[in-house]
Each structure stands twice: as C-alpha cells, then as structure tokens.
C-alpha cells in the first residue's frame, strides 16, 4: 500500500497564531510530497511541491512566507500556516509520492481560524 | 495550463441504478488519467487509472476509458451500491513533474 498519515485532522486557532500540520508516509519513502488546499465545493488546489532535503516549489499565487513547508526526511513533511487569519481557514490535504510509482493521500486537516 | 472538468454534484441514485460521472480534461501533453474516491472521514484513494489513449481502467465494478479524441475519462458503473456513496475526483498527471491536477469532485449519494 501507500499509507499516509496526516495530523491533526482538525484544528481551531486564534487569529495571529501559527499552526503546524504533519504529513507522514508510513510504509514507503516519499521522494516528493505535495500540499493541497480545498475550498468548499472546489477542487483540490496544489499549493506546493517539496522534495526531501530541498526547498519547496510553490505554485503561483501561494505565499511561501505564509505557508512554510519543511521536508526534512523521506517520511515526513510539515506545513506551517504562519500568523493565521480567518481567510486561511480551509481544508488542507497532503500527498506523498515515491517517484509516481506509489502515492498516498492524507485524510486532510480542517483549519478554522477565529 | 492543464485542467480537469467534471460534472457538478451531488448525484443521488437508488441502489442498483446505473452511474455515469462525466469528466473532460485539457492538457498540452499526454497525461495519465485517474479517478480518486474519498469516503467520509478518509483520505483520497486511487479508484482506477489509465495511462494512454484507449486504455480502460477498472476496479470494484467501476470503469473509465481514456478517450483522446474527446479528451474524456467518464466514470461508469452498471449497478451502484449504498457503499459507493462518496466523493469522486477525476484527475490527471503529467509525468514530467509528478503533479496531480484534480477536478472539483462529485458527491454521490446512493439510497437503499
């Protein structure tokens, strides 16, 4: 299989605080991890792509200083939403891939910023 | 850029009904095509895929055929079950960069 664990599944925070979301590949080594954002009734929008040990590549329109991505090992990537504001409230999903041969998705994290 | 368009939901059907969820794509190259399913409270799971024109992907009674001439990859099932209730995403991937681009998703409700 290609099991991916994402944590937390739901987080509520105050405006101005930072939130960290973890994504782990449990039974394979992920050469690439992807972070998506999903708005209600919208498609999953790719935010960034990260390869282990290198800087993430952000899609156009995504603020890299707002959404910090770290991919420190072949099984773990983190997304930190810095100084979160209500407009950052959304559903965030990670995906881990081993050169496209194995790919799994996390169950998602619902972020609510008050 | 590449994109995927799929029919709006929700789709509500009775058990044993026939299902078709339409999906069309726009791509500059020759993408691989996928259908993913998301059951309540779970992550996205690959349902089926096709990597070249005229390929048919199939799994759990679902089928989809890669139609290059119509740039389509419609999902079909002859007889749906209540357990098929989920959100279905059509997607494509350009093998050059391993990214997956998704459609908006179609929520399917199957009534007993």
PDB file of C-alpha atoms in Angstrom:
ATOM      1  CA  UNK A   1       0.000   0.000   0.000  1.00  0.00           C
ATOM      2  CA  UNK A   2       0.858   3.658   0.262  1.00  0.00           C
ATOM      3  CA  UNK A   3      -0.351   4.774   3.658  1.00  0.00           C
ATOM      4  CA  UNK A   4      -0.139   8.443   4.537  1.00  0.00           C
ATOM      5  CA  UNK A   5      -0.948   9.852   7.942  1.00  0.00           C
ATOM      6  CA  UNK A   6      -1.875  13.489   8.397  1.00  0.00           C
ATOM      7  CA  UNK A   7      -2.186  15.183  11.763  1.00  0.00           C
ATOM      8  CA  UNK A   8      -4.117  16.899  13.199  1.00  0.00           C
ATOM      9  CA  UNK A   9      -7.404  16.190  11.466  1.00  0.00           C
ATOM     10  CA  UNK A  10      -8.995  19.338  12.848  1.00  0.00           C
ATOM     11  CA  UNK A  11      -7.574  22.431  14.448  1.00  0.00           C
ATOM     12  CA  UNK A  12      -9.103  25.658  15.717  1.00  0.00           C
ATOM     13  CA  UNK A  13      -6.810  28.571  16.446  1.00  0.00           C
ATOM     14  CA  UNK A  14      -6.910  32.259  17.177  1.00  0.00           C
ATOM     15  CA  UNK A  15      -6.046  34.803  14.542  1.00  0.00           C
ATOM     16  CA  UNK A  16      -2.327  35.592  14.553  1.00  0.00           C
ATOM     17  CA  UNK A  17      -1.135  32.228  15.786  1.00  0.00           C
ATOM     18  CA  UNK A  18       0.781  29.648  13.766  1.00  0.00           C
ATOM     19  CA  UNK A  19      -0.399  26.138  13.047  1.00  0.00           C
ATOM     20  CA  UNK A  20       1.719  23.146  12.040  1.00  0.00           C
ATOM     21  CA  UNK A  21       0.328  20.220  10.072  1.00  0.00           C
ATOM     22  CA  UNK A  22       2.292  16.979   9.760  1.00  0.00           C
ATOM     23  CA  UNK A  23       2.247  14.517   6.894  1.00  0.00           C
ATOM     24  CA  UNK A  24       3.932  11.132   7.218  1.00  0.00           C
ATOM     25  CA  UNK A  25       4.339   8.289   4.762  1.00  0.00           C
ATOM     26  CA  UNK A  26       4.058   5.167   6.915  1.00  0.00           C
ATOM     27  CA  UNK A  27       5.038   2.280   4.657  1.00  0.00           C
ATOM     28  CA  UNK A  28       7.172   3.857   1.952  1.00  0.00           C
ATOM     29  CA  UNK A  29       9.753   6.557   1.435  1.00  0.00           C
ATOM     30  CA  UNK A  30       8.325   9.632  -0.215  1.00  0.00           C
ATOM     31  CA  UNK A  31      10.644  11.301  -2.672  1.00  0.00           C
ATOM     32  CA  UNK A  32       8.085  14.047  -3.191  1.00  0.00           C
ATOM     33  CA  UNK A  33       5.316  15.477  -1.066  1.00  0.00           C
ATOM     34  CA  UNK A  34       2.519  17.720  -2.237  1.00  0.00           C
ATOM     35  CA  UNK A  35       0.304  20.060  -0.271  1.00  0.00           C
ATOM     36  CA  UNK A  36      -3.194  20.882  -1.459  1.00  0.00           C
ATOM     37  CA  UNK A  37      -5.867  23.261  -0.264  1.00  0.00           C
ATOM     38  CA  UNK A  38      -9.559  22.658  -0.792  1.00  0.00           C
ATOM     39  CA  UNK A  39     -12.275  25.272  -0.537  1.00  0.00           C
ATOM     40  CA  UNK A  40     -15.924  24.236  -0.170  1.00  0.00           C
ATOM     41  CA  UNK A  41     -17.275  22.818  -3.423  1.00  0.00           C
ATOM     42  CA  UNK A  42     -13.946  23.486  -5.123  1.00  0.00           C
ATOM     43  CA  UNK A  43     -11.235  21.253  -6.450  1.00  0.00           C
ATOM     44  CA  UNK A  44      -8.044  20.478  -4.595  1.00  0.00           C
ATOM     45  CA  UNK A  45      -5.666  23.309  -5.405  1.00  0.00           C
ATOM     46  CA  UNK A  46      -1.993  22.404  -5.424  1.00  0.00           C
ATOM     47  CA  UNK A  47      -0.091  24.762  -3.147  1.00  0.00           C
ATOM     48  CA  UNK A  48       3.443  23.438  -3.286  1.00  0.00           C
ATOM     49  CA  UNK A  49       5.694  20.527  -4.099  1.00  0.00           C
ATOM     50  CA  UNK A  50       8.564  19.510  -1.876  1.00  0.00           C
ATOM     51  CA  UNK A  51      11.430  17.107  -2.329  1.00  0.00           C
ATOM     52  CA  UNK A  52      13.333  15.722   0.612  1.00  0.00           C
ATOM     53  CA  UNK A  53      16.182  17.955   1.652  1.00  0.00           C
ATOM     54  CA  UNK A  54      15.419  20.798  -0.743  1.00  0.00           C
ATOM     55  CA  UNK A  55      13.282  23.902  -0.763  1.00  0.00           C
ATOM     56  CA  UNK A  56       9.647  23.601  -1.706  1.00  0.00           C
ATOM     57  CA  UNK A  57       8.383  24.817  -5.056  1.00  0.00           C
ATOM     58  CA  UNK A  58       5.292  26.961  -4.643  1.00  0.00           C
ATOM     59  CA  UNK A  59       2.518  27.384  -7.154  1.00  0.00           C
ATOM     60  CA  UNK A  60       1.729  30.818  -8.490  1.00  0.00           C
ATOM     61  CA  UNK A  61      -0.187  32.925  -6.029  1.00  0.00           C
ATOM     62  CA  UNK A  62       0.797  30.918  -2.940  1.00  0.00           C
ATOM     63  CA  UNK A  63       2.738  32.934  -0.357  1.00  0.00           C
ATOM     64  CA  UNK A  64       5.801  30.990   0.653  1.00  0.00           C
ATOM     65  CA  UNK A  65       6.309  33.105   3.780  1.00  0.00           C
ATOM     66  CA  UNK A  66       2.745  32.385   4.869  1.00  0.00           C
ATOM     67  CA  UNK A  67       2.833  28.654   4.177  1.00  0.00           C
ATOM     68  CA  UNK A  68       6.162  27.243   5.328  1.00  0.00           C
ATOM     69  CA  UNK A  69       6.942  23.757   4.118  1.00  0.00           C
ATOM     70  CA  UNK A  70       9.643  21.532   5.521  1.00  0.00           C
ATOM     71  CA  UNK A  71      10.530  18.131   4.106  1.00  0.00           C
ATOM     72  CA  UNK A  72      13.289  17.033   6.436  1.00  0.00           C
ATOM     73  CA  UNK A  73      13.129  13.298   5.810  1.00  0.00           C
ATOM     74  CA  UNK A  74      11.766  10.803   3.321  1.00  0.00           C
ATOM     75  CA  UNK A  75       8.792  10.104   5.556  1.00  0.00           C
ATOM     76  CA  UNK A  76       7.847  13.483   6.992  1.00  0.00           C
ATOM     77  CA  UNK A  77       6.771  16.835   5.647  1.00  0.00           C
ATOM     78  CA  UNK A  78       5.237  19.685   7.595  1.00  0.00           C
ATOM     79  CA  UNK A  79       3.129  22.661   6.562  1.00  0.00           C
ATOM     80  CA  UNK A  80       3.118  25.631   8.918  1.00  0.00           C
ATOM     81  CA  UNK A  81       0.499  28.306   8.434  1.00  0.00           C
ATOM     82  CA  UNK A  82       2.134  31.349   9.962  1.00  0.00           C
ATOM     83  CA  UNK A  83       0.162  34.176  11.561  1.00  0.00           C
ATOM     84  CA  UNK A  84      -3.080  32.542  10.519  1.00  0.00           C
ATOM     85  CA  UNK A  85      -6.085  34.676   9.662  1.00  0.00           C
ATOM     86  CA  UNK A  86      -9.721  33.734   9.049  1.00  0.00           C
ATOM     87  CA  UNK A  87      -9.172  33.691   5.281  1.00  0.00           C
ATOM     88  CA  UNK A  88      -6.680  30.845   5.817  1.00  0.00           C
ATOM     89  CA  UNK A  89      -9.496  28.654   7.117  1.00  0.00           C
ATOM     90  CA  UNK A  90      -9.709  25.734   4.755  1.00  0.00           C
ATOM     91  CA  UNK A  91      -9.164  22.021   4.293  1.00  0.00           C
ATOM     92  CA  UNK A  92      -5.527  21.086   3.718  1.00  0.00           C
ATOM     93  CA  UNK A  93      -4.521  17.735   2.223  1.00  0.00           C
ATOM     94  CA  UNK A  94      -1.067  16.271   1.779  1.00  0.00           C
ATOM     95  CA  UNK A  95       0.085  13.661  -0.684  1.00  0.00           C
ATOM     96  CA  UNK A  96       3.241  11.587  -0.657  1.00  0.00           C
ATOM     97  CA  UNK A  97       4.742  10.038  -3.746  1.00  0.00           C
ATOM     98  CA  UNK A  98       7.598   7.682  -4.473  1.00  0.00           C
ATOM     99  CA  UNK A  99       8.567   8.759  -7.981  1.00  0.00           C
ATOM    100  CA  UNK A 100       4.955   8.391  -9.036  1.00  0.00           C
ATOM    101  CA  UNK A 101       5.009   4.622  -8.511  1.00  0.00           C
ATOM    102  CA  UNK A 102       3.421   4.762  -5.084  1.00  0.00           C
ATOM    103  CA  UNK A 103       1.228   7.595  -3.985  1.00  0.00           C
ATOM    104  CA  UNK A 104      -0.983   8.140  -0.984  1.00  0.00           C
ATOM    105  CA  UNK A 105      -3.067  10.935   0.440  1.00  0.00           C
ATOM    106  CA  UNK A 106      -3.632  12.079   3.961  1.00  0.00           C
ATOM    107  CA  UNK A 107      -7.161  12.318   5.322  1.00  0.00           C
ATOM    108  CA  UNK A 108      -6.873  16.084   5.475  1.00  0.00           C
ATOM    109  CA  UNK A 109      -6.761  18.792   8.132  1.00  0.00           C
ATOM    110  CA  UNK A 110      -9.609  21.197   8.653  1.00  0.00           C
ATOM    111  CA  UNK A 111      -8.264  24.524   9.863  1.00  0.00           C
ATOM    112  CA  UNK A 112     -10.612  27.053  11.438  1.00  0.00           C
ATOM    113  CA  UNK A 113      -9.121  30.427  12.339  1.00  0.00           C
ATOM    114  CA  UNK A 114     -11.213  32.533  14.691  1.00  0.00           C
TER     115      UNK A 114
ATOM    116  CA  UNK B   1      -2.416  25.108 -18.158  1.00  0.00           C
ATOM    117  CA  UNK B   2      -3.734  21.616 -17.659  1.00  0.00           C
ATOM    118  CA  UNK B   3      -7.203  21.301 -16.150  1.00  0.00           C
ATOM    119  CA  UNK B   4      -9.978  18.844 -15.356  1.00  0.00           C
ATOM    120  CA  UNK B   5     -13.719  19.463 -15.543  1.00  0.00           C
ATOM    121  CA  UNK B   6     -16.214  17.072 -14.034  1.00  0.00           C
ATOM    122  CA  UNK B   7     -19.939  17.153 -13.594  1.00  0.00           C
ATOM    123  CA  UNK B   8     -21.363  19.025 -10.649  1.00  0.00           C
ATOM    124  CA  UNK B   9     -22.961  17.132  -7.836  1.00  0.00           C
ATOM    125  CA  UNK B  10     -24.467  15.964  -5.732  1.00  0.00           C
ATOM    126  CA  UNK B  11     -25.691  12.955  -7.630  1.00  0.00           C
ATOM    127  CA  UNK B  12     -28.385  10.915  -5.910  1.00  0.00           C
ATOM    128  CA  UNK B  13     -29.291   7.458  -7.175  1.00  0.00           C
ATOM    129  CA  UNK B  14     -31.145   4.426  -5.944  1.00  0.00           C
ATOM    130  CA  UNK B  15     -29.271   1.226  -5.256  1.00  0.00           C
ATOM    131  CA  UNK B  16     -28.641  -0.877  -8.393  1.00  0.00           C
ATOM    132  CA  UNK B  17     -29.003   2.143 -10.680  1.00  0.00           C
ATOM    133  CA  UNK B  18     -26.553   2.891 -13.470  1.00  0.00           C
ATOM    134  CA  UNK B  19     -23.937   5.562 -12.832  1.00  0.00           C
ATOM    135  CA  UNK B  20     -22.046   7.890 -15.151  1.00  0.00           C
ATOM    136  CA  UNK B  21     -19.930  10.783 -13.903  1.00  0.00           C
ATOM    137  CA  UNK B  22     -18.588  12.856 -16.773  1.00  0.00           C
ATOM    138  CA  UNK B  23     -15.018  14.100 -16.858  1.00  0.00           C
ATOM    139  CA  UNK B  24     -13.144  16.006 -19.543  1.00  0.00           C
ATOM    140  CA  UNK B  25      -9.617  17.314 -19.481  1.00  0.00           C
ATOM    141  CA  UNK B  26      -7.331  19.843 -21.098  1.00  0.00           C
ATOM    142  CA  UNK B  27      -3.650  19.034 -21.340  1.00  0.00           C
ATOM    143  CA  UNK B  28      -0.733  20.071 -23.509  1.00  0.00           C
ATOM    144  CA  UNK B  29       0.992  16.696 -23.340  1.00  0.00           C
ATOM    145  CA  UNK B  30      -0.135  13.113 -22.906  1.00  0.00           C
ATOM    146  CA  UNK B  31      -1.292  12.833 -19.325  1.00  0.00           C
ATOM    147  CA  UNK B  32      -2.221   9.865 -17.229  1.00  0.00           C
ATOM    148  CA  UNK B  33      -5.820   9.972 -16.047  1.00  0.00           C
ATOM    149  CA  UNK B  34      -7.217   8.937 -12.690  1.00  0.00           C
ATOM    150  CA  UNK B  35     -10.353   8.597 -10.667  1.00  0.00           C
ATOM    151  CA  UNK B  36      -9.946   9.014  -6.925  1.00  0.00           C
ATOM    152  CA  UNK B  37     -12.588   8.344  -4.293  1.00  0.00           C
ATOM    153  CA  UNK B  38     -12.908   9.890  -0.855  1.00  0.00           C
ATOM    154  CA  UNK B  39     -15.096   8.096   1.649  1.00  0.00           C
ATOM    155  CA  UNK B  40     -16.347  10.071   4.657  1.00  0.00           C
ATOM    156  CA  UNK B  41     -13.556  10.742   7.129  1.00  0.00           C
ATOM    157  CA  UNK B  42     -10.901   9.077   4.992  1.00  0.00           C
ATOM    158  CA  UNK B  43      -8.134  10.174   2.657  1.00  0.00           C
ATOM    159  CA  UNK B  44      -8.253  10.070  -1.109  1.00  0.00           C
ATOM    160  CA  UNK B  45      -7.892   6.572  -2.556  1.00  0.00           C
ATOM    161  CA  UNK B  46      -6.997   5.700  -6.098  1.00  0.00           C
ATOM    162  CA  UNK B  47     -10.009   4.016  -7.711  1.00  0.00           C
ATOM    163  CA  UNK B  48      -8.644   3.429 -11.210  1.00  0.00           C
ATOM    164  CA  UNK B  49      -6.300   4.879 -13.757  1.00  0.00           C
ATOM    165  CA  UNK B  50      -5.364   4.835 -17.437  1.00  0.00           C
ATOM    166  CA  UNK B  51      -2.033   5.892 -18.846  1.00  0.00           C
ATOM    167  CA  UNK B  52      -2.628   6.069 -22.594  1.00  0.00           C
ATOM    168  CA  UNK B  53      -5.360   6.511 -25.169  1.00  0.00           C
ATOM    169  CA  UNK B  54      -7.985   3.745 -25.348  1.00  0.00           C
ATOM    170  CA  UNK B  55      -6.815   2.219 -22.071  1.00  0.00           C
ATOM    171  CA  UNK B  56      -9.658   1.167 -19.787  1.00  0.00           C
ATOM    172  CA  UNK B  57      -9.195   1.373 -16.044  1.00  0.00           C
ATOM    173  CA  UNK B  58     -11.433  -0.749 -13.848  1.00  0.00           C
ATOM    174  CA  UNK B  59     -11.860  -1.514 -10.179  1.00  0.00           C
ATOM    175  CA  UNK B  60     -14.727  -2.505  -7.857  1.00  0.00           C
ATOM    176  CA  UNK B  61     -17.140  -2.577 -10.787  1.00  0.00           C
ATOM    177  CA  UNK B  62     -16.214   0.935 -11.900  1.00  0.00           C
ATOM    178  CA  UNK B  63     -14.775   1.578 -15.365  1.00  0.00           C
ATOM    179  CA  UNK B  64     -13.404   4.522 -17.291  1.00  0.00           C
ATOM    180  CA  UNK B  65     -11.877   4.650 -20.778  1.00  0.00           C
ATOM    181  CA  UNK B  66      -9.220   7.148 -21.828  1.00  0.00           C
ATOM    182  CA  UNK B  67     -10.717   8.845 -24.912  1.00  0.00           C
ATOM    183  CA  UNK B  68      -8.151  11.081 -26.514  1.00  0.00           C
ATOM    184  CA  UNK B  69     -10.429  12.144 -29.388  1.00  0.00           C
ATOM    185  CA  UNK B  70     -12.997  13.571 -26.969  1.00  0.00           C
ATOM    186  CA  UNK B  71     -10.490  14.314 -24.141  1.00  0.00           C
ATOM    187  CA  UNK B  72     -12.764  12.457 -21.758  1.00  0.00           C
ATOM    188  CA  UNK B  73     -12.497   9.898 -18.980  1.00  0.00           C
ATOM    189  CA  UNK B  74     -16.069   9.263 -17.829  1.00  0.00           C
ATOM    190  CA  UNK B  75     -16.619   7.053 -14.798  1.00  0.00           C
ATOM    191  CA  UNK B  76     -19.263   4.337 -15.129  1.00  0.00           C
ATOM    192  CA  UNK B  77     -20.759   1.593 -13.018  1.00  0.00           C
ATOM    193  CA  UNK B  78     -23.610  -0.658 -14.023  1.00  0.00           C
ATOM    194  CA  UNK B  79     -25.143  -1.195 -10.596  1.00  0.00           C
ATOM    195  CA  UNK B  80     -24.276   1.041  -7.673  1.00  0.00           C
ATOM    196  CA  UNK B  81     -24.411   0.101  -4.006  1.00  0.00           C
ATOM    197  CA  UNK B  82     -25.026   2.148  -0.874  1.00  0.00           C
ATOM    198  CA  UNK B  83     -21.359   1.635  -0.004  1.00  0.00           C
ATOM    199  CA  UNK B  84     -20.387   3.566  -3.148  1.00  0.00           C
ATOM    200  CA  UNK B  85     -21.580   6.795  -1.519  1.00  0.00           C
ATOM    201  CA  UNK B  86     -18.528   9.069  -1.511  1.00  0.00           C
ATOM    202  CA  UNK B  87     -16.914  11.972  -3.322  1.00  0.00           C
ATOM    203  CA  UNK B  88     -15.294  11.104  -6.649  1.00  0.00           C
ATOM    204  CA  UNK B  89     -12.460  13.145  -8.156  1.00  0.00           C
ATOM    205  CA  UNK B  90     -11.280  12.976 -11.730  1.00  0.00           C
ATOM    206  CA  UNK B  91      -7.605  13.883 -12.079  1.00  0.00           C
ATOM    207  CA  UNK B  92      -4.691  13.994 -14.449  1.00  0.00           C
ATOM    208  CA  UNK B  93      -0.956  13.821 -14.072  1.00  0.00           C
ATOM    209  CA  UNK B  94       1.767  14.983 -16.364  1.00  0.00           C
ATOM    210  CA  UNK B  95       4.592  12.515 -15.860  1.00  0.00           C
ATOM    211  CA  UNK B  96       7.149  15.266 -16.283  1.00  0.00           C
ATOM    212  CA  UNK B  97       6.623  16.637 -12.804  1.00  0.00           C
ATOM    213  CA  UNK B  98       4.529  14.059 -10.939  1.00  0.00           C
ATOM    214  CA  UNK B  99       1.883  16.649 -10.059  1.00  0.00           C
ATOM    215  CA  UNK B 100      -1.761  15.645  -9.961  1.00  0.00           C
ATOM    216  CA  UNK B 101      -4.429  18.132 -11.002  1.00  0.00           C
ATOM    217  CA  UNK B 102      -7.936  17.452  -9.731  1.00  0.00           C
ATOM    218  CA  UNK B 103     -11.447  18.248 -10.817  1.00  0.00           C
ATOM    219  CA  UNK B 104     -13.861  19.760  -8.292  1.00  0.00           C
ATOM    220  CA  UNK B 105     -15.215  16.417  -7.176  1.00  0.00           C
ATOM    221  CA  UNK B 106     -18.694  14.912  -7.441  1.00  0.00           C
ATOM    222  CA  UNK B 107     -20.552  13.839  -4.337  1.00  0.00           C
ATOM    223  CA  UNK B 108     -22.512  10.635  -4.865  1.00  0.00           C
ATOM    224  CA  UNK B 109     -25.405   9.549  -2.622  1.00  0.00           C
ATOM    225  CA  UNK B 110     -26.837   6.076  -3.060  1.00  0.00           C
ATOM    226  CA  UNK B 111     -30.217   5.450  -1.461  1.00  0.00           C
ATOM    227  CA  UNK B 112     -31.180   1.961  -0.264  1.00  0.00           C
TER     228      UNK B 112
END
